[in-house]
Structure formats: structure tokens, C-alpha cells
Coordinates of C-alpha atoms in Angstrom, one line a residue:
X1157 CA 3.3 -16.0 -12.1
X1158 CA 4.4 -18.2 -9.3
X1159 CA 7.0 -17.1 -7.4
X1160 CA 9.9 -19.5 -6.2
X1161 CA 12.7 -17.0 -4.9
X1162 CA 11.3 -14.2 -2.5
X1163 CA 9.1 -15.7 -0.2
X1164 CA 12.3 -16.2 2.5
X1165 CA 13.0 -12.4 2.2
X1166 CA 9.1 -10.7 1.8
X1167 CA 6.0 -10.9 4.6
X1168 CA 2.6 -9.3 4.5
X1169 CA 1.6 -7.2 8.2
X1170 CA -1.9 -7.4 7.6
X1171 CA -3.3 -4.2 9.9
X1172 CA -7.4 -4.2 10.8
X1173 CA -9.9 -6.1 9.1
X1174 CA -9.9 -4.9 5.7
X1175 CA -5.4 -5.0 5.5
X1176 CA -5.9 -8.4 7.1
X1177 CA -8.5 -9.8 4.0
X1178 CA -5.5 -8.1 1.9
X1179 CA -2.8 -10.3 4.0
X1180 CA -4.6 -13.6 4.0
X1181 CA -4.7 -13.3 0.0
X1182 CA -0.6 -13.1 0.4
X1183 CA -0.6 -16.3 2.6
X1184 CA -2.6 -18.0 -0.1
X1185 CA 0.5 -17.2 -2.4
X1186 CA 3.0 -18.6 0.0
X1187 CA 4.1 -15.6 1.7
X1188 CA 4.6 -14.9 5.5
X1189 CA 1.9 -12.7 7.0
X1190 CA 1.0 -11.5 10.8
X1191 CA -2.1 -9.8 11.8
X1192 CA -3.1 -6.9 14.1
X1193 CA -6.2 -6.2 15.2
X1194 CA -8.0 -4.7 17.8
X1195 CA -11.2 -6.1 17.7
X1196 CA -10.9 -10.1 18.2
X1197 CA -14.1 -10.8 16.1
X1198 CA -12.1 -9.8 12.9
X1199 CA -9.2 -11.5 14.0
X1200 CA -11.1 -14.8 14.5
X1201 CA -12.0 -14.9 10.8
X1202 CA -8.3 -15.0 9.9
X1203 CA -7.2 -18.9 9.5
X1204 CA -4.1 -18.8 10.7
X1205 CA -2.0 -20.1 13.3
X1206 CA -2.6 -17.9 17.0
X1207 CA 1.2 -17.1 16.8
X1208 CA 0.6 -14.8 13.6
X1209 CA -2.3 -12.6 15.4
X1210 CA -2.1 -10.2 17.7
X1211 CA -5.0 -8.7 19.3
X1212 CA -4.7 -5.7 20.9
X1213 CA -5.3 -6.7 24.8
X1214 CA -8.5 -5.3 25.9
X1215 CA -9.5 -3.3 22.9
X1216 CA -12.7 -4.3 21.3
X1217 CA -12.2 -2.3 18.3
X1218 CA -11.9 1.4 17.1
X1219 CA -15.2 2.0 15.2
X1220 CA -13.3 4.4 13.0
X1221 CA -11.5 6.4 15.9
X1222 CA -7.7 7.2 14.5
X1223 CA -7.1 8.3 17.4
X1224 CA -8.1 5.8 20.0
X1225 CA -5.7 3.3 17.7
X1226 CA -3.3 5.8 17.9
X1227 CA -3.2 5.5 21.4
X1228 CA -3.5 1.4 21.3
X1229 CA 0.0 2.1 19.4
X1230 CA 1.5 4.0 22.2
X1231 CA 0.4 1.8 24.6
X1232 CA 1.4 -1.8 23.2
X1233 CA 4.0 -1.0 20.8
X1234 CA 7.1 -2.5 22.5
X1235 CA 4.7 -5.8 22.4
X1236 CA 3.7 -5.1 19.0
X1237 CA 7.5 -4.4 17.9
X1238 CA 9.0 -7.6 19.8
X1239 CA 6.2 -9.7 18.2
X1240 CA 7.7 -8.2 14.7
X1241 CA 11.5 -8.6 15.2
X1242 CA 10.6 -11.7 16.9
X1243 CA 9.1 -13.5 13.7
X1244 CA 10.5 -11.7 11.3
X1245 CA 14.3 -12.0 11.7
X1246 CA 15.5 -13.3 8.3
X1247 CA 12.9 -10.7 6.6
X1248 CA 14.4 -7.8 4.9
X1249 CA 11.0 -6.6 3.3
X1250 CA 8.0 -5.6 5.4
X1251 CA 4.5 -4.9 3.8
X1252 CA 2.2 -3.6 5.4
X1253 CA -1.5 -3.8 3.9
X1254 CA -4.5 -1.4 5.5
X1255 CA -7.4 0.7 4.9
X1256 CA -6.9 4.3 5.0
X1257 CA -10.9 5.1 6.2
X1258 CA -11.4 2.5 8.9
X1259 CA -9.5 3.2 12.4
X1260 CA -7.9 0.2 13.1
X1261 CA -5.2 0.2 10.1
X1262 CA -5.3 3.8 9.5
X1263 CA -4.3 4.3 12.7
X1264 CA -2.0 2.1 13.9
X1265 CA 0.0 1.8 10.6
X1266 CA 1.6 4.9 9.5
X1267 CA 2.8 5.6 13.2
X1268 CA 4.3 1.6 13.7
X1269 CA 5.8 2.2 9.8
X1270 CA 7.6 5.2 11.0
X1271 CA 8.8 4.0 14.5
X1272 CA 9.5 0.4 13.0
X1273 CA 11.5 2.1 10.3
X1274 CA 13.6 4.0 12.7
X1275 CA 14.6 1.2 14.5
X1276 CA 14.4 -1.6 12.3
X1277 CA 17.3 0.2 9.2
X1278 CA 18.2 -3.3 7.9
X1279 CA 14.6 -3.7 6.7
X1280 CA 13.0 -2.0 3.9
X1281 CA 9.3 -1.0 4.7
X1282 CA 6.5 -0.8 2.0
X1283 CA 2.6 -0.2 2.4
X1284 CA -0.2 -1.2 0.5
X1285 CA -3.3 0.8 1.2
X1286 CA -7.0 1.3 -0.1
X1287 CA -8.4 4.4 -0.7
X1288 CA -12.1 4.2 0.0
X1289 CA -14.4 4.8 -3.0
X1290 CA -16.5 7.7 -3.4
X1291 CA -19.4 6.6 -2.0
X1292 CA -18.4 5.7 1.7
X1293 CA -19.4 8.1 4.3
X1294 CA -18.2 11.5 4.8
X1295 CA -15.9 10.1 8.2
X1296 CA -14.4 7.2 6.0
X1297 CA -13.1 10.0 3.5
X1298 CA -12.0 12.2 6.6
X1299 CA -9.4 9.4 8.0
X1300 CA -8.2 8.7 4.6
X1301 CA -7.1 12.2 4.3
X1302 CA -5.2 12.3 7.5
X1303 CA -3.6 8.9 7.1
X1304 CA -2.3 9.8 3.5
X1305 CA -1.2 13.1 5.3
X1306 CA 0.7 10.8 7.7
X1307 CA 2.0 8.6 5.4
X1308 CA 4.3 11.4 3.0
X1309 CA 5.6 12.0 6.0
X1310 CA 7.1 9.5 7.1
X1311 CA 10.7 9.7 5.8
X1312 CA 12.1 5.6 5.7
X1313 CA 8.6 4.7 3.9
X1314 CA 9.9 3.1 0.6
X1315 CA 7.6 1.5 -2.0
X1316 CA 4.0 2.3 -1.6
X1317 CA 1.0 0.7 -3.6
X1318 CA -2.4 2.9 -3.2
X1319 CA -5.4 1.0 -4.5
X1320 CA -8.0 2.6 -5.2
X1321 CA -11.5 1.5 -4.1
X1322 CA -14.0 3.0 -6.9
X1323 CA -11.9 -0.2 -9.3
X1324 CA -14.4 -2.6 -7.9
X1325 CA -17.6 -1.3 -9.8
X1326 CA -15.2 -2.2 -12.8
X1327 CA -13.8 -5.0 -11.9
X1328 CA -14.8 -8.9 -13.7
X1329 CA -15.3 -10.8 -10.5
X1330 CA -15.4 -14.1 -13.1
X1331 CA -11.9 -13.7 -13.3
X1332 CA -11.3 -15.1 -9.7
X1333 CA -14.2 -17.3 -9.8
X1334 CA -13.4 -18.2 -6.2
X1335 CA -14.2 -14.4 -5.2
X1336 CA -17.7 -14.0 -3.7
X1337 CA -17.6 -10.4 -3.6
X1338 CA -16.0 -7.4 -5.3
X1339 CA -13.7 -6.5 -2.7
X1340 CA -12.6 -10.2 -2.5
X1341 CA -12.2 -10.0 -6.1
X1342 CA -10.0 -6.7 -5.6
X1343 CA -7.9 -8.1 -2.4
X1344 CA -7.1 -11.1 -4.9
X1345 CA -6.2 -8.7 -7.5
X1346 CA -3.9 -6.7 -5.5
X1347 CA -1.9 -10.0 -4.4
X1348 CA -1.3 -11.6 -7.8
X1349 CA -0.1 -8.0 -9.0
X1350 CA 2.6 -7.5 -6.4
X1351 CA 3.5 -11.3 -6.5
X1352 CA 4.2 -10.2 -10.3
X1353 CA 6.9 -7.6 -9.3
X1354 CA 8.2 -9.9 -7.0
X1355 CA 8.2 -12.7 -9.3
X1356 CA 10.1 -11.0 -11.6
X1357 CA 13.1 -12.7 -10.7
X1358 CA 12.4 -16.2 -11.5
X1359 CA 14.5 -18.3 -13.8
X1360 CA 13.9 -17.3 -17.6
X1361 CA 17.0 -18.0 -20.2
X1362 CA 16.2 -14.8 -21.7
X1363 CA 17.0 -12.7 -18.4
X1364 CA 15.7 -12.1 -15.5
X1365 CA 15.6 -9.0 -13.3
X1366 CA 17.7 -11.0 -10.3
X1367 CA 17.1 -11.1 -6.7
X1368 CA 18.9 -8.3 -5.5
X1369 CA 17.9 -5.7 -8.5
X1370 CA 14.3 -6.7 -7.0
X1371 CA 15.6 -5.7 -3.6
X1372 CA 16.7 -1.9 -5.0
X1373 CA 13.7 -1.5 -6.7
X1374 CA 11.6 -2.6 -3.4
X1375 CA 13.4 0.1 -1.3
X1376 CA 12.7 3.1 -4.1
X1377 CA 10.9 5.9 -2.2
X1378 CA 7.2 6.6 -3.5
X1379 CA 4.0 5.4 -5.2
X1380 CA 4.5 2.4 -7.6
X1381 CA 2.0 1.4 -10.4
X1382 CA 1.8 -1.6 -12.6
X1383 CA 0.8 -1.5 -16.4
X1384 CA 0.0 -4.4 -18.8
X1385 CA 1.4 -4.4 -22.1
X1386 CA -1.1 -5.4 -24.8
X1387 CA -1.6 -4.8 -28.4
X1388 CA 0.9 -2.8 -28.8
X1389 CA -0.5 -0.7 -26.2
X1390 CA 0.1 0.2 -22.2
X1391 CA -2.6 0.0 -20.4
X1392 CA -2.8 0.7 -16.3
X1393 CA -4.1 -1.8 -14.0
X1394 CA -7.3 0.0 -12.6
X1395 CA -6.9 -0.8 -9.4
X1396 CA -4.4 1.8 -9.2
X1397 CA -5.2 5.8 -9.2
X1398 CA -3.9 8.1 -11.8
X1399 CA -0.6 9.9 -10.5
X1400 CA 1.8 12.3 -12.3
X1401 CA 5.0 11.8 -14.2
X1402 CA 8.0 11.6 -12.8
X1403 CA 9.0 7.5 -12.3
X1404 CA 12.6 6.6 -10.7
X1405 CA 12.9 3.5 -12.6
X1406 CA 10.7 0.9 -14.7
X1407 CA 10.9 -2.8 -14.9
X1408 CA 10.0 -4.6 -17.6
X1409 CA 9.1 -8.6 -17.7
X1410 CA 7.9 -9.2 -21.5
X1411 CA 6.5 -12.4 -22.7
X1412 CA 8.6 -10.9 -26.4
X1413 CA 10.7 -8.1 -27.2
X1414 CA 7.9 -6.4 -29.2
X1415 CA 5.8 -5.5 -26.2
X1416 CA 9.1 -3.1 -25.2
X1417 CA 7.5 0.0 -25.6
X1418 CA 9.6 2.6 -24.1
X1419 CA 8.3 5.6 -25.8
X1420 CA 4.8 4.9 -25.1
X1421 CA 5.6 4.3 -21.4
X1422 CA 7.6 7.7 -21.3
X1423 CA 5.0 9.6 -22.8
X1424 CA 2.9 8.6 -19.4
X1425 CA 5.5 8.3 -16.6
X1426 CA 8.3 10.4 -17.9
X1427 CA 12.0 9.2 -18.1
X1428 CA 13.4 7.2 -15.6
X1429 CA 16.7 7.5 -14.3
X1430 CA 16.9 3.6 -15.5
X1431 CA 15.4 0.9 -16.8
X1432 CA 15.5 -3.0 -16.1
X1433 CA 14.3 -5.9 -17.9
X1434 CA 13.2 -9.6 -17.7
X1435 CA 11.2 -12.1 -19.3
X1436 CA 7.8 -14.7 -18.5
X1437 CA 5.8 -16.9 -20.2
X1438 CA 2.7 -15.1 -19.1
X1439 CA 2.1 -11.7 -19.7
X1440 CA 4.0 -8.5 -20.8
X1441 CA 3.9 -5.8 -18.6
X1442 CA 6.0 -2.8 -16.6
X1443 CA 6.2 -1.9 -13.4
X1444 CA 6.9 1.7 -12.8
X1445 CA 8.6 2.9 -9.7
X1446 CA 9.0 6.6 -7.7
X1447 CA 6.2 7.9 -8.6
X1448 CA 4.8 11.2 -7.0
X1449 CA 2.0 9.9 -4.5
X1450 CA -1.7 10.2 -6.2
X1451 CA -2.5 13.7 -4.6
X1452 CA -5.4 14.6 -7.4
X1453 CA -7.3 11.4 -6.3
X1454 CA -6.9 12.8 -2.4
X1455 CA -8.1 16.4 -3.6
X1456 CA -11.2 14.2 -5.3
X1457 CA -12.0 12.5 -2.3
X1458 CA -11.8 15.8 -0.1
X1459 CA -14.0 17.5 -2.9
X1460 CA -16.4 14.2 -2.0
X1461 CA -15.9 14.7 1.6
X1462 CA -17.1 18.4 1.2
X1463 CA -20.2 17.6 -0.4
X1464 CA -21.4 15.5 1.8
X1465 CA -21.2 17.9 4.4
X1466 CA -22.9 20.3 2.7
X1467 CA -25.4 17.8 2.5
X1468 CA -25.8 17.1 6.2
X1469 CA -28.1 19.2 7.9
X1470 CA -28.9 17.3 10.9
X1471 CA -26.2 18.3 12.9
X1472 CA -24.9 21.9 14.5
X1473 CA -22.3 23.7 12.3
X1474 CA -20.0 24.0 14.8
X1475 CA -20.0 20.2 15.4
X1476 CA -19.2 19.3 11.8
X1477 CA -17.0 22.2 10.2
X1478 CA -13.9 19.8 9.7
X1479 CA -11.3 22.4 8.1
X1480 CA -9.0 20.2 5.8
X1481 CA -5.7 21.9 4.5
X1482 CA -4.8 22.2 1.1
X1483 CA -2.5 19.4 0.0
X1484 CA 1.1 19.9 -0.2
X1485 CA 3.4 19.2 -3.3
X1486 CA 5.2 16.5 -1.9
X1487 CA 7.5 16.0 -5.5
X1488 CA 10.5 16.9 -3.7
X1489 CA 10.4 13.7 -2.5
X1490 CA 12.5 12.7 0.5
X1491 CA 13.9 15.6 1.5
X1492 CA 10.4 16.9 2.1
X1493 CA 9.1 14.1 3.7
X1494 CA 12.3 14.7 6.6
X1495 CA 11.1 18.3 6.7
X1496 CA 7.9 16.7 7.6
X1497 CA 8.8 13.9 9.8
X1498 CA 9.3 16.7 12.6
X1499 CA 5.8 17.3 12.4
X1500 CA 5.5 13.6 13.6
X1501 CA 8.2 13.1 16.3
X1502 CA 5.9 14.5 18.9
X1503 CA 3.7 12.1 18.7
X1504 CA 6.0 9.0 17.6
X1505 CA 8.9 10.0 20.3
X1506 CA 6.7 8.0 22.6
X1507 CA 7.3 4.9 21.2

């Protein structure tokens, strides 16, 4: 679906080199998008205007060092925050799109989400991030674990869309015939199924999920998935992981009132405290919102992370026994992530 009404009020923060590829498929659509990156080789392959690109002055990258991005934050975030303001005025929806492995976007994203958020109340702030598939390297797995440990606890984070990176072996690259690769295929993927959601509002004399119904929904605290409806059946994207009941709300947008299917969409995400509906001349499907974040596809990934250690025996013990926790239930949702914020302020009160 094209969308005509929410490209004023929605832009795309496209964070490090693989949240930037995610960004420049949301400028393709029509959206607004900025970029962040600290290494200016990535940045260069963006084709946009120098105003929307910031490179981080000095850095040459992060090589997958959270931390040294962490500290880029610190040190350039009143730039980074004007630069946002700045462009962004008439926005009321910030997404911002990252890799949880890398350094660049895992870093700098959850703590400029949480400080942003603080400061920036009028604006609604949503992520979309890629879990890395199984079979990247033991480090890769070891960021994503601490940035989606980050993430729940930020307490002004509102919709966020995981994407899970094991999709691609699935995927039908001839769908996007422009996509040379898998993970172009999947970036493409990810920005015509948001557009959807976002798209939801345009004209139909049927009805229409309006503007400002989109606008609650975008602002609903927790993982969001997105199901088509075919066949009398509902069946989820698989670009998004597996996650447990317990949606806020679903909205519908049906090409016909038979592809309704409440029950069946119960009987997988539970019963929502309400339920909106529209219409499109394209294809049927729901998107469901408040979900509890995909913990079982973190606890794989650790499990992953763990056997490749076991496997390494090229380096000293002491040098590679990386004690992750056990994850926490997060499905008291917000109140626990304010619990959790504290654990954060530390490090974000110097911002």
C-alpha cells in the first residue's frame, strides 16, 4: 500500500550501517530519514543529502565495541540531539532502525532512545531492530543480548518491531526483484510491512482506521507483529520471531469482511483490550500490538552464544568466560521497565 497521510508526522533514524540500509528503504517509500554513523565509509554509501548524515567527528567506527559507541553518545549527544530537534520539529513519531550485534547501532541507540525520550515527551519513540541469525559469531550474539537487555529498560520506548535475521534463508528474494541480496530483500521487507500499519489510514469508503487511532496505536508499549490473512487462515510474517500472548490491541485492514478472523487470531495473541478495523484493496491482514518482547528467541540466541564458546579453544578461559544472566519476565510491562530504568540513569544521567 501507498501511503498518502503519515509521511508529515513519521521519520526513520537510521543508526550504523546495517539500521541505515533499513532507513534508506524508508526514504524510498517517501518518508523522512537521518543517518548516524561513526564510520564515514558507511555513511558515504547512503544517497542522501549531507544535511541528513551525521558522522560522528573523529570516530572511524566501532568494530563491534558497545561501549566505545557508548561513549561517542556521551560525548556528542547535545550535537546528535540538536541535529534531531532541529530536523524533526513537526515529527511526532521517531523510528529508529539498528542492528542489535554490530557496535555502532547497538550502542548508540537504546541510550539516545532513552535520553531523547526524556526530553523529547511530545514525541512517541519506536525501534526497529534485527536480531542476528544464528550463525554470526559468538560477539555478534553477545551485543545483541546486552542491547535487548537495554532496550526493556527503557521506560518511554513505545512500539518496537524485532526482525529476526534467520528469515532470510527463507525468504523469496524474486519477490523484490530489485534486491541483490537476502538482507536487501529483508530491509525491503521490513519497510513495506510498517508502511502497511501506517498506511492503514488511507481513504477507503468502507472505513478506515484514521490518523489519530494510528497515532494511539504507534505509542502502545511493546513488541508489535504483523500477520497476513489468507485462506481462511492467519499466518505471521516470518521476518518476525515468535513471542507470547498477551496483545494490547489488534488492527485489522481486510480486503473483505470474511478474512475477520477474530477467534483464530485470539487463539495466538490472546484478547485484546480492543480491536480496530479498516479496509484495502490489497491484502487482508492484522497487526497486533503489546506484545511481550520475544524473550525465547533471546534465550535461543544465548543457548547459540554458549555453544560457540564451548567450541573455542584457542583462547584462555579466563579471557572468554562471559557470564550472561538469566532473562527477566518483563510481562509486567511498564511498570517494570521504570523499575529498571534506575539501572540505566547512571550511565544516561550524563547526557
Amino acid at each position: 500500500m501507498s501511503n498518502t497521510l503519515m509521511n508529515d508526522r513519521v521519520a526513520f533514524i537510521g543508526v550504523g550501517q546495517a539500521g541505515g540500509n533499513i532507513a534508506v528503504e524508508f526514504k524510498n517509500l517517501g518518508y523522512t530519514t537521518f543517518f548516524i554513523n561513526t564510520s564515514i565509509e558507511d555513511l558515504n554509501t547512503i544517497k542522501v543529502d549531507t544535511r541528513y548524515k551525521y558522522h560522528i567527528p573523529t570516530a572511524q567506527g566501532c568494530n563491534k565495541d558497545r561501549d566505545k559507541a557508548k561513549q561517542y553518545t556521551k560525548d556528542y549527544y547535545e550535537i546528535i540531539s540538536s541535529q534531531i530537534a532541529t530536523k524533526f520539529g513537526n515529527i511526532t513519531k521517531l523510528f529508529f532502525c539498528f542492528s542489535m550485534g554490530g557496535g555502532t547501532g547497538s550502542g548508540i541507540s537504546p541510550l539516545l532512545i532513552n535520553a531523547l525520550s526524556k526530553k523529547m515527551q511530545n514525541v512517541t519513540f519506536n525501534a526497529i531492530c534485527i536480531i542476528p541469525s544464528d550463525s554470526e559469531s559468538a560477539r555478534i550474539k553477545f551485543n545483541a543480548f546486552n542491547c535487548y537487555t537495554e532496550l526493556k529498560a527503557i521506560p518511554y520506548l513505545s512500539n518496537v518491531y524485532f526482525i529476526d535475521n534467520n528469515s532470510v534463508i527463507n525468504n523469496d528474494i524474486n519477490i523484490f526483484p530489485t534486491a541483490v541480496n537476502n538482507l536487501e530483500f529483508l530491509n525491503k521487507q521490513i519497510a513495506y510491512r510498517i508502511n502497511d500499519i501506517l498506511s492503514m489510514c488511507n481513504p477507503d469508503t468502507r472505513g478506515i482506521i484514521d490518523t489519530e487511532e494510528i497515532e494511539e496505536l504507534l505509542k502502545v508499549n511493546g513488541n508489535v507483529l504483523l500477520a497476513d490473512i489468507r485462506n481462511e487462515d492467519v499466518v505471521v510474517d516470518n521476518i518476525f520471531p515468535s513471542t507470547k500472548k498477551g496483545c494490547q490491541f489488534l488492527a485489522y485492514s481486510l480486503t473483505n469482511d470474511k478474512d475477520y478472523l477474530q477467534d483464530k487470531v485470539e487463539e495466538l495473541f490472546g484478547k485484546p483490550l480492543d480491536v480496530y478495523k479498516g479496509y484495502n484493496n490489497n491484502n487482508s491482514f492484522v497487526a497486533i500490538f503489546g506484545l511481550p518482547f520475544p524473550d525465547k528467541r533471546i534465550e535461543d540466541l544465548v543457548k547459540s552464544y554458549e555453544n560457540d564458546i564451548e567450541k573455542i579453544d584457542t583462547i584462555e578461559d579466563e579471557e572468554i568466560n562471559i557470564e550472561i544472566s538469566k532473562l527477566p519476565d518483563l510481562t509486567k510491562r511498564r511498570k517494570v521497565r521504570l523499575e529498571k530504568a534506575k539501572q540505566m540513569n547512571a550511565l544516561l544521567d550524563e547526557l
